[in-house]
Short mmCIF file of C-alpha atoms in Angstrom, two decimals:
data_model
loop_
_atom_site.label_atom_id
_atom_site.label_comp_id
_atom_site.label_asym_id
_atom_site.label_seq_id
_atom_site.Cartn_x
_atom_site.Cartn_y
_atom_site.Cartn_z
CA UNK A 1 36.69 107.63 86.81
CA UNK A 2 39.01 104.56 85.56
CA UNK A 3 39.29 104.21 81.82
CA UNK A 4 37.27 101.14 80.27
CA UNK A 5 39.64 98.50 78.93
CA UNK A 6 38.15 96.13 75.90
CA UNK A 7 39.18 92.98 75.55
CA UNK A 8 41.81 93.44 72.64
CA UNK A 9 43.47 95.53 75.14
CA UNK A 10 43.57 93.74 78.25
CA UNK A 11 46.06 90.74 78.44
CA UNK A 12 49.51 91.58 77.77
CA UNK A 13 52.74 88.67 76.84
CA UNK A 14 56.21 88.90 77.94
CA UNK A 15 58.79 86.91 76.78
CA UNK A 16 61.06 85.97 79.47
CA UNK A 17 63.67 83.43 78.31
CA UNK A 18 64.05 79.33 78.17
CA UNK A 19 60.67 79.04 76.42
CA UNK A 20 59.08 81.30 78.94
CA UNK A 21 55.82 83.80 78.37
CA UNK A 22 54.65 85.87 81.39
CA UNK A 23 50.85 86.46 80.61
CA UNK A 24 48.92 88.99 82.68
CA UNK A 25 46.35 91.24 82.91
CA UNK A 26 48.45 94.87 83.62
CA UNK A 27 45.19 96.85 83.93
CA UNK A 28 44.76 94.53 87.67
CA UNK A 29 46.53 96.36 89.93
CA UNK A 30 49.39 94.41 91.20
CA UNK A 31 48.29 92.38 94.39
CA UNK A 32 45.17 90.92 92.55
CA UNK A 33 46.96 90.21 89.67
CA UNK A 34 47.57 86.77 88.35
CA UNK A 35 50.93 85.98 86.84
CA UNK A 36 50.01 83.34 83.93
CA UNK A 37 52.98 81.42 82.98
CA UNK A 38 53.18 79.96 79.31
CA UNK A 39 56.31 77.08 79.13
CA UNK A 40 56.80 76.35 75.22
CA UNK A 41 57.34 71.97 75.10
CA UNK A 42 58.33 70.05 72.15
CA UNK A 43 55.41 67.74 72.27
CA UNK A 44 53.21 70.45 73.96
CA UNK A 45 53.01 73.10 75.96
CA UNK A 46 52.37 74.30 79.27
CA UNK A 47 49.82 77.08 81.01
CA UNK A 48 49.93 77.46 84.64
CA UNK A 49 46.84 79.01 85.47
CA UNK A 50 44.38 81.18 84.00
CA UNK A 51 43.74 84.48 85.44
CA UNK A 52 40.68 86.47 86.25
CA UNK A 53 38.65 85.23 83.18
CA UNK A 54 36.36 88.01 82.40
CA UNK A 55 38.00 88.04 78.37
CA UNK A 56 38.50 85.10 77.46
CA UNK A 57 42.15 84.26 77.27
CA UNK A 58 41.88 81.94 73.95
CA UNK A 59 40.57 84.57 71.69
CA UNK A 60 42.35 87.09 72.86
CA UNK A 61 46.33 85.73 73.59
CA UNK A 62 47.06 83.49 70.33
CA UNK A 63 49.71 82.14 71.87
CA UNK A 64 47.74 79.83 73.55
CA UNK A 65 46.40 78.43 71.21
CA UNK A 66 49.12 77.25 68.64
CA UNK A 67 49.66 73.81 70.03
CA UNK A 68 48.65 71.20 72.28
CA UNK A 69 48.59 72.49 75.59
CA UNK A 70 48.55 71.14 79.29
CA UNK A 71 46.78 73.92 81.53
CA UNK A 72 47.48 73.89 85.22
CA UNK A 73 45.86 75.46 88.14
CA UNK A 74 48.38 75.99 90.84
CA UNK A 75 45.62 76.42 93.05
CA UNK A 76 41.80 77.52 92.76
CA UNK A 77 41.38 80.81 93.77
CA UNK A 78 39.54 83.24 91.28
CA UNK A 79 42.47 85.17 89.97
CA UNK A 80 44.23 82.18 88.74
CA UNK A 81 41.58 79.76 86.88
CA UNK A 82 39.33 82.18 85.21
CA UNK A 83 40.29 80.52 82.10
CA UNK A 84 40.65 77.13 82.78
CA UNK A 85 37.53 76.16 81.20
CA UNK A 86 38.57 76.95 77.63
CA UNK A 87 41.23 74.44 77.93
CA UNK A 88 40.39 70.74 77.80
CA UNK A 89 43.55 68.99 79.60
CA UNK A 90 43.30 70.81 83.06
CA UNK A 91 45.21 69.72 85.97
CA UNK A 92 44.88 70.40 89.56
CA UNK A 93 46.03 68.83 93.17
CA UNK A 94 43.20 66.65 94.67
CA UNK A 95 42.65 68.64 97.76
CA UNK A 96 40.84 71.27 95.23
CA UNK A 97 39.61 68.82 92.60
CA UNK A 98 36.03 70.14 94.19
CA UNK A 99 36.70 73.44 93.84
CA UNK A 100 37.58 73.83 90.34
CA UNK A 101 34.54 71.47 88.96
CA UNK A 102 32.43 73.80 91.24
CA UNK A 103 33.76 76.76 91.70
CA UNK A 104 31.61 78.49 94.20
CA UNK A 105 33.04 82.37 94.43
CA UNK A 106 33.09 81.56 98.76
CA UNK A 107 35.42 78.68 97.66
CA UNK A 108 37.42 80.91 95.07
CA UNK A 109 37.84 83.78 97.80
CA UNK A 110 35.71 85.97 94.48
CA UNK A 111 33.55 86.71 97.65
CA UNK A 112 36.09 88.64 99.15
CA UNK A 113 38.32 90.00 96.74
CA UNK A 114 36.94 90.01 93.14
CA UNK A 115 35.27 94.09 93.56
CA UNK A 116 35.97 96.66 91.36
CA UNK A 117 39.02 97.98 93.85
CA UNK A 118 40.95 95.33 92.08
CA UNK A 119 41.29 97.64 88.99
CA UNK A 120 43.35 100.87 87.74
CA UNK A 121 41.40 100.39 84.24
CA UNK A 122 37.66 99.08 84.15
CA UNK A 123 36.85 95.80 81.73
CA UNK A 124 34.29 96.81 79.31
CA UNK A 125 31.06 94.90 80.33
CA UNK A 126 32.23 94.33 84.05
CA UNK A 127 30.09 93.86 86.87
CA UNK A 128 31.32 92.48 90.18
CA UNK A 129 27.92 91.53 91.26
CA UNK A 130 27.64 88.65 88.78
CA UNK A 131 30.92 87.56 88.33
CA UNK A 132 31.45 83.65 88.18
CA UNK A 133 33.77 81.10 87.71
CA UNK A 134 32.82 78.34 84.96
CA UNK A 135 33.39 74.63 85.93
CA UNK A 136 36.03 73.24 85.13
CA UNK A 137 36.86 69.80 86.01
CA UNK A 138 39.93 68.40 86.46
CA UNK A 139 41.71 65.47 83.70
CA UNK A 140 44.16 64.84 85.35
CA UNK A 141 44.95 65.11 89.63
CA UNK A 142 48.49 66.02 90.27
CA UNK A 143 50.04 65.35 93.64
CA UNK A 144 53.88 65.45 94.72
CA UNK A 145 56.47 64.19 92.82
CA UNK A 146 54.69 63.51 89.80
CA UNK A 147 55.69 65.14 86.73
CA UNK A 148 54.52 67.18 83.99
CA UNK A 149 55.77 65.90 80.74
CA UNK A 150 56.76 68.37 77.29
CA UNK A 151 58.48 66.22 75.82
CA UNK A 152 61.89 68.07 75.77
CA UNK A 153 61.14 69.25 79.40
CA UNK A 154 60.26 67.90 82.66
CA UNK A 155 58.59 69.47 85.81
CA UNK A 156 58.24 68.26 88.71
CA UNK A 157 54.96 68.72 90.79
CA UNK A 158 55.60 70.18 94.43
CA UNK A 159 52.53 69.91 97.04
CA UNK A 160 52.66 73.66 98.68
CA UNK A 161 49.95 73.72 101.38
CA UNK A 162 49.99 76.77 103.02
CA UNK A 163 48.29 79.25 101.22
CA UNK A 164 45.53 77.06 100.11
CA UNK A 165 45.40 72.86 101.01
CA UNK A 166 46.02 71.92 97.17
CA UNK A 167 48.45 74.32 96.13
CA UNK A 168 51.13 73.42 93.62
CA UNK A 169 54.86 74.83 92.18
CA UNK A 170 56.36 73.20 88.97
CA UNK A 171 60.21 72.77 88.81
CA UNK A 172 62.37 72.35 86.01
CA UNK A 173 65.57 70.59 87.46
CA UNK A 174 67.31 71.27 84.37
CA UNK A 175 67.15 74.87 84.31
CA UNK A 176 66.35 75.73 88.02
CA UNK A 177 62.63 77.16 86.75
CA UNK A 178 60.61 77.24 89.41
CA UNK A 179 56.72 78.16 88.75
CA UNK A 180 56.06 78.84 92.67
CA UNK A 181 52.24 79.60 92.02
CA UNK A 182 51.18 81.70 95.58
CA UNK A 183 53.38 80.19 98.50
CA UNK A 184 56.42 82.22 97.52
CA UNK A 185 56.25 85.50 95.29
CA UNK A 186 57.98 89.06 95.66
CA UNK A 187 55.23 90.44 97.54
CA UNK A 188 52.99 89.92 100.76
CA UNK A 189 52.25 86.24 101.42
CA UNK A 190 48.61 85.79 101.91
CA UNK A 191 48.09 82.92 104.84
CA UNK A 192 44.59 84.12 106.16
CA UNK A 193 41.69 83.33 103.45
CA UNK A 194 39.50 80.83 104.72
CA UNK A 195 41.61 77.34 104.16
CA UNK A 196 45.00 78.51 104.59
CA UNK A 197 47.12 77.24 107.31
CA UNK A 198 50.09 78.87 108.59
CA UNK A 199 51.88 75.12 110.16
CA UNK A 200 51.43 74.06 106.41
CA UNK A 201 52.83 77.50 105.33
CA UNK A 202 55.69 76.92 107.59
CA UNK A 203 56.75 73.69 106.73
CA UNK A 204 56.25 73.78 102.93
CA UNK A 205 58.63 76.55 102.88
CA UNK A 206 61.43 75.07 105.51
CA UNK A 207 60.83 71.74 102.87
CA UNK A 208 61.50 74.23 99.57
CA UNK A 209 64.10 77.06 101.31
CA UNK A 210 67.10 74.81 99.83
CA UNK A 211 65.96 74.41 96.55
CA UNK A 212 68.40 75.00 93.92
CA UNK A 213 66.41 77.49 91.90
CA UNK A 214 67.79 79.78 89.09
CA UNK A 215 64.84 81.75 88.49
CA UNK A 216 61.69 82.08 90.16
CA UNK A 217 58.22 83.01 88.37
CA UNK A 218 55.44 83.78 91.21
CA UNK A 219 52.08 83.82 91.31
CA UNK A 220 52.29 88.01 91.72
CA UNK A 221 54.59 90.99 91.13
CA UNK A 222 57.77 90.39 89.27
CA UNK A 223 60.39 87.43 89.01
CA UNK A 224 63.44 87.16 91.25
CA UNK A 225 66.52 84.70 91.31
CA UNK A 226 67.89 82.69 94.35
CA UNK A 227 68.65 85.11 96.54
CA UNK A 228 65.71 86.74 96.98
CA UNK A 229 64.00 83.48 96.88
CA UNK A 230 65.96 82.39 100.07
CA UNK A 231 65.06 86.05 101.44
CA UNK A 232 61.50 85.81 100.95
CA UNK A 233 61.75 82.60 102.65
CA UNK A 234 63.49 83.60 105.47
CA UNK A 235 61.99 86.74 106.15
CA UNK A 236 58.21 85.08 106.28
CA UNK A 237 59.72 82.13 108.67
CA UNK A 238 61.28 85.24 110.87
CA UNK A 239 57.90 87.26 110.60
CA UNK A 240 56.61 83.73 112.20
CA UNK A 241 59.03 83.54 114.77
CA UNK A 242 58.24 86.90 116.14
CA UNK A 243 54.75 86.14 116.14
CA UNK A 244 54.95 83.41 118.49
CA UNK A 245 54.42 80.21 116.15
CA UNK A 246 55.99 77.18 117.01
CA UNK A 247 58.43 76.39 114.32
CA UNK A 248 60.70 73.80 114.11
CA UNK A 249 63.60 75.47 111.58
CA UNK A 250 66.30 73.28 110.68
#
């Protein structure tokens, strides 16, 4: 029998350096859960995505609610814009504009993952039958090369198709930050849910393999520097190889 978590309990913050928060939900076990990034501006500040959203993440992380804040969805599966409705300037890529002002849990990938397995402690008041995300729809469509703006600190919107057709990573050229949302994490890339595409996978990461990146903070599991970074690469490209795709690595 798992322990029943309340919601004072559940989110945890983690400062990590240059204005950086990791949020998260450490009672998800690993895999399932979302890494929710919190980028301190001077003007305002930045939330890439949203996690599960069972407790809500403005009454319970007051972090997030200090100043003006731009929240982002790096893409729109379930684990990562739970949230994203308590936050009124949301941003997402067009390709899943749709899916985050309805977000349907077959469109989400809820339908296939959101079950009690994801757990090592139980949510008080859970129930994986009626789970749902709320609308949310978009202010503002991001696309590549446009830039989120803090003020004191710039990043600049990558397109990563791959793991889903409207995925996005944020960098920060000034301090090599890169928020790499799901197409690159210390973990096992996921290229099989239902509008992934491994010849997007493949060529968003040949595009983003020579980026010069300090520090890396994933979608999942914990944050690495540039060499891992060019060994996660690498290693899924080889993985590839082996498997017969057709890859055109420069």
């Amino acid at each position: 029998m798992l322990p029943v978590i309340d919601a004072a309990n559940w989110y945890e913050t983690v400062r990590m350096g240059d204005g950086v928060t990791l949020i998260h939900e450490p009672w998800i076990k690993p895999f399932f859960r979302c890494n929710i990034w919190h980028v301190r501006g001077r003007d305002r500040d930045l939330l890439f995505d949203t996690g599960l959203g069972h407790f809500s993440l403005r009454r319970h992380v007051p972090l997030v609610t200090e100043r003006k804040l731009t929240c982002v969805a790096s893409h729109t599966h379930f684990d990562h814009i739970g949230c994203h409705h308590e936050f009124p300037d949301r941003c997402v890529h067009p390709a899943e504009a749709d899916i985050l002002a309805d977000p349907r849990n077959e469109w989400t990938v809820a339908d296939r993952y959101a079950t009690d397995a994801m757990f090592d402690g139980m949510p008080a008041g859970w129930d994986a039958t009626r789970y749902r995300i709320l609308q949310a729809p978009a202010d503002r469509l991001l696309e590549q090369g446009d830039v989120v703006d803090l003020g004191d600190r710039a990043f600049e919107v990558i397109h990563t198709p791959g793991h889903s057709p409207g995925g996005i990573a944020l960098y920060e050229k000034k301090t090599g930050i890169l928020l790499s949302g799901d197409i690159v994490y210390d973990g096992p890339l996921i290229d099989d849910v239902y509008h992934s595409a491994v010849d997007d996978y493949v060529e968003t990461l040949l595009r983003m393999r020579e980026l010069d990146v300090a520090v890396v903070h994933g979608g999942h599991f914990p944050s690495f520097g540039k060499v891992r970074y060019r060994q996660l690469i690498e290693e899924y490209l080889a993985q590839k190889r082996r498997a017969g795709c057709h890859l055109q690595v420069r």
